[in-house]
Tab-separated table of C-alpha atoms in Angstrom:
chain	number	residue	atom	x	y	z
A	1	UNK	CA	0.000	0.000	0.000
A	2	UNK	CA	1.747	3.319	-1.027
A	3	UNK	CA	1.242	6.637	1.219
A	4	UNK	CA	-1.257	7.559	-1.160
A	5	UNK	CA	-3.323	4.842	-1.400
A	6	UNK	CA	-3.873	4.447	2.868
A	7	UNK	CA	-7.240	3.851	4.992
A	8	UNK	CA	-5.395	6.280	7.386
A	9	UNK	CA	-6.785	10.098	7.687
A	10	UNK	CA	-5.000	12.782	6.230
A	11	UNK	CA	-5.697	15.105	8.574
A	12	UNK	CA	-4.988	14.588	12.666
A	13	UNK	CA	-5.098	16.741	15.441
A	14	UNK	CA	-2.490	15.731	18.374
A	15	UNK	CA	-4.015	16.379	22.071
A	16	UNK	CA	-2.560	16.955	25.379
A	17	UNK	CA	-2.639	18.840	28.663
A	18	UNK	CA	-2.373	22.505	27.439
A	19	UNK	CA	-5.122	22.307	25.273
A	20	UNK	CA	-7.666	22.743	28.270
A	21	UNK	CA	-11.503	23.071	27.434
A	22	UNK	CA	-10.137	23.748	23.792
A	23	UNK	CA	-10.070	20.685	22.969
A	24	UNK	CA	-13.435	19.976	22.196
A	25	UNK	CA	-13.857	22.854	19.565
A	26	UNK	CA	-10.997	21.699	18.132
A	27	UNK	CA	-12.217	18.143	17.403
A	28	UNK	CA	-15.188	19.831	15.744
A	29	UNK	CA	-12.838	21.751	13.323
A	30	UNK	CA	-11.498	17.925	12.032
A	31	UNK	CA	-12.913	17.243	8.603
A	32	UNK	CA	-15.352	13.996	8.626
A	33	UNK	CA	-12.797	11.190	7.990
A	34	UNK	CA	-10.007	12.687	9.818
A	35	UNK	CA	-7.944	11.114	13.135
A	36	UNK	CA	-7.253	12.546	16.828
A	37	UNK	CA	-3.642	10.888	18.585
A	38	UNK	CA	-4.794	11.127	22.041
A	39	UNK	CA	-1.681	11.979	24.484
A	40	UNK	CA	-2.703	13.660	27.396
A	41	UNK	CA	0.269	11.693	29.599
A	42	UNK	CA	0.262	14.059	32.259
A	43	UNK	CA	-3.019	13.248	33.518
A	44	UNK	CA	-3.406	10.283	36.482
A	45	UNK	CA	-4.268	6.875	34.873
A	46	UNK	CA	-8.206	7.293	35.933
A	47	UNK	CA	-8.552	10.569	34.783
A	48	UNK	CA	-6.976	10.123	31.069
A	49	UNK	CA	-9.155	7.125	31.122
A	50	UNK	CA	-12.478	8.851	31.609
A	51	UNK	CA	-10.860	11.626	29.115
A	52	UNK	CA	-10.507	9.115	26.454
A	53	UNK	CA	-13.873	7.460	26.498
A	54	UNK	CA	-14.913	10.733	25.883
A	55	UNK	CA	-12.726	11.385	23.224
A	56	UNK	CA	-14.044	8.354	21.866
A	57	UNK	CA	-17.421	8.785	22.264
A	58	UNK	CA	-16.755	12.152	19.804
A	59	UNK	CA	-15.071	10.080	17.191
A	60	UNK	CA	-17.563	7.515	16.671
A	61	UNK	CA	-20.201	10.263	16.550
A	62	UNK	CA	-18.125	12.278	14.345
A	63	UNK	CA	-16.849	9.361	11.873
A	64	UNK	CA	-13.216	10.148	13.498
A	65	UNK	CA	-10.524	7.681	13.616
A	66	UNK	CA	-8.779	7.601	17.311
A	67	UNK	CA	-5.143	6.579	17.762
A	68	UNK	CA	-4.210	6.374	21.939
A	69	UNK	CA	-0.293	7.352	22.718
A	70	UNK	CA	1.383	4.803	24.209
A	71	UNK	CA	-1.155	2.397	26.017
A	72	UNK	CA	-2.752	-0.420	24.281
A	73	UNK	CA	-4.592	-1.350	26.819
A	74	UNK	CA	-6.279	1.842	27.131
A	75	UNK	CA	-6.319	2.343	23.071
A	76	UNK	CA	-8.105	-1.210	22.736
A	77	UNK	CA	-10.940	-0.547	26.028
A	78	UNK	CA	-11.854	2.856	24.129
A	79	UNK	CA	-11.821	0.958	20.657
A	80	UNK	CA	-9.203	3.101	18.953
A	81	UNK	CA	-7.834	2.220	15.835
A	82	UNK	CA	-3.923	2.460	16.576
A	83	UNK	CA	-1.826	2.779	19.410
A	84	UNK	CA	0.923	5.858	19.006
A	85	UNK	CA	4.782	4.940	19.785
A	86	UNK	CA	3.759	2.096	21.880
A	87	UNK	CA	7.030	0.766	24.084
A	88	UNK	CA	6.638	-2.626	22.073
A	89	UNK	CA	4.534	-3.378	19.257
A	90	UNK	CA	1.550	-5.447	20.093
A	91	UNK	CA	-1.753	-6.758	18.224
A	92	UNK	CA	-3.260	-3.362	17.303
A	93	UNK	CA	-1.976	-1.175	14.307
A	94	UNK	CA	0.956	1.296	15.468
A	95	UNK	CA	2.368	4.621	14.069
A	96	UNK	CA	5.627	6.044	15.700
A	97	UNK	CA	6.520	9.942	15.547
A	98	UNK	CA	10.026	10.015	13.843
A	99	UNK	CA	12.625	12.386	14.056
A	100	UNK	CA	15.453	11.138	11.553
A	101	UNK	CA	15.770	8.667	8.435
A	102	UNK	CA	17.144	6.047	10.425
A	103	UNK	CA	14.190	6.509	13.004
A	104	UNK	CA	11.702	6.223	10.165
A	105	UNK	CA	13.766	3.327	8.815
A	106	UNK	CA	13.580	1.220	12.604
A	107	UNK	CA	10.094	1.901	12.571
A	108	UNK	CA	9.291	0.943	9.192
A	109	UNK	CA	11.148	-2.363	9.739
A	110	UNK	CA	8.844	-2.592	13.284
A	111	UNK	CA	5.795	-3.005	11.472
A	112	UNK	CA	4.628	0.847	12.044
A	113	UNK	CA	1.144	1.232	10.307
A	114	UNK	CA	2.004	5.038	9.941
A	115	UNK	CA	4.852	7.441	10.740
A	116	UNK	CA	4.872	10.947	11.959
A	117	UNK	CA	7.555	12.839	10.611
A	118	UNK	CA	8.608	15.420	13.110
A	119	UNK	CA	9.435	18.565	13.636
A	120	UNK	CA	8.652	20.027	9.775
A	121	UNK	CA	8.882	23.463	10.924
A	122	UNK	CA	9.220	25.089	14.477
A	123	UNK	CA	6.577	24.389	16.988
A	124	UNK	CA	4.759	26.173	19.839
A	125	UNK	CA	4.979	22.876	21.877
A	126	UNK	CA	8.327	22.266	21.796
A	127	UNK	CA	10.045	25.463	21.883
A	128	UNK	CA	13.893	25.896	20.816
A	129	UNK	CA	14.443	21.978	19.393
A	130	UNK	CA	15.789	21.748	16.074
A	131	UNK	CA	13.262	21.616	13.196
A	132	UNK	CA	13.960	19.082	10.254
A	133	UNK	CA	12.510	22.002	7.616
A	134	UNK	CA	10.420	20.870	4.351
A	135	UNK	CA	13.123	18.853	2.378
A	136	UNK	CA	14.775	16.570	4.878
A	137	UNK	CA	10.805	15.719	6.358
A	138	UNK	CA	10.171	15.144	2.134
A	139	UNK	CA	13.403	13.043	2.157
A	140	UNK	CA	12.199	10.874	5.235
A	141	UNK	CA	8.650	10.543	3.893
A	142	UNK	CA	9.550	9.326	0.433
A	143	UNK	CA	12.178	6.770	1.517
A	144	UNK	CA	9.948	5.683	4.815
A	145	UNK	CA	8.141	3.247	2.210
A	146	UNK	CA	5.028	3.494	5.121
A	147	UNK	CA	2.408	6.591	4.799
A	148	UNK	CA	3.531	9.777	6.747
A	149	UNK	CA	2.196	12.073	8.273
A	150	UNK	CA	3.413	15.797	8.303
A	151	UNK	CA	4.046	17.320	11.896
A	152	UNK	CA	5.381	20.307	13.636
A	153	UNK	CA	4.091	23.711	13.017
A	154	UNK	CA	1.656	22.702	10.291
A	155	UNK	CA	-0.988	23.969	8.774
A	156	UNK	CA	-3.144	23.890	5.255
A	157	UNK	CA	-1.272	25.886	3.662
A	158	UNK	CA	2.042	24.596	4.745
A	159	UNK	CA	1.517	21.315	3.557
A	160	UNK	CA	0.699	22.260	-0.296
A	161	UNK	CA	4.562	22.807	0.045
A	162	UNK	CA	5.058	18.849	1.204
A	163	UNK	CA	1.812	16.758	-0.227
A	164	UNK	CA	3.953	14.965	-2.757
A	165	UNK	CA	5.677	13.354	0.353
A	166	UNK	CA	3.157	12.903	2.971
A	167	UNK	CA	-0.211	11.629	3.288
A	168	UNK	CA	-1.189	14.036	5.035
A	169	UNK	CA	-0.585	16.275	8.158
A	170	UNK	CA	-1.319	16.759	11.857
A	171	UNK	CA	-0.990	19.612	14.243
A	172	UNK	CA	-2.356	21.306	17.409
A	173	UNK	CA	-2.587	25.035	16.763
A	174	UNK	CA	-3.950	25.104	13.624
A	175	UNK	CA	-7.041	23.221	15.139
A	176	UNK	CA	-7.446	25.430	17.680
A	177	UNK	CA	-7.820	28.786	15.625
């Protein structure tokens, strides 16, 4: 299956703590078909529980696709479709958020459903690191040989520059606007 020819959205909003309340209008701004990665590690084990059966809740109602960060156990009880960088793979789909070729490459030979390329360009939620800028994140896409996803200060517009590449893109500011 080649990047363009995935069951995976092309659009994804990434959640966590600092989003607040705003999370919620920001789900409604996904298009119909598009997919939520549902961090939120900072909250205690019951609470990002209760938080993601919401969350889930929203993206069956809303056609959404819902991947949980790093729990499968949590990602399977709320019926999400992949589990984000899990510490091992297990049964479910995975995606990974990569940071280099050789990351993308590790992942790819992991069985990674999906790869987030990260950072494209400089991001509000992770101030000062080093951003990979438009043609490396094209050069990791293209050679990932697994769909990717465009992340780090993205928006619409930025990705006309990248679409050849990716399968899309994901972000947190730009659904909050």
């Amino acid at each position: 299956m080649t990047a363009r020819h995935s069951l995976w959205p092309t659009r994804w909003l990434m959640t966590d703590e600092r989003i607040g309340e705003r999370l919620w209008p920001a789900i409604g701004r996904l298009p119909a078909g598009g997919g939520i990665v549902f961090r939120h590690y900072g909250l205690g084990a019951d609470e990002r529980r209760r938080l993601a059966e919401r969350v889930a809740a929203d993206c069956r109602d809303r056609g959404l696709v819902l991947a949980v960060a790093g729990d499968e156990a949590l990602a399977r009880a709320v019926g999400a479709a992949l589990v984000h960088n899990p510490l091992e793979p297990g049964g479910l789909p995975f995606s990974r958020s990569v940071h280099s070729l050789r990351e993308a490459m590790e992942a790819k030979a992991q069985g990674a459903a999906l790869l987030f390329v990260s950072p494209v360009h400089a991001t509000r939620s992770h101030p000062g690191q080093r951003q990979l800028g438009e043609a490396a994140a094209v050069e990791i896409a293209k050679a990932a040989g697994v769909p990717a996803i465009a992340l780090g200060g993205m928006t619409e517009e930025r990705f006309e520059g990248v679409a050849g590449a990716f399968h899309g893109w994901a972000g947190i500011d730009a659904w909050l606007a």
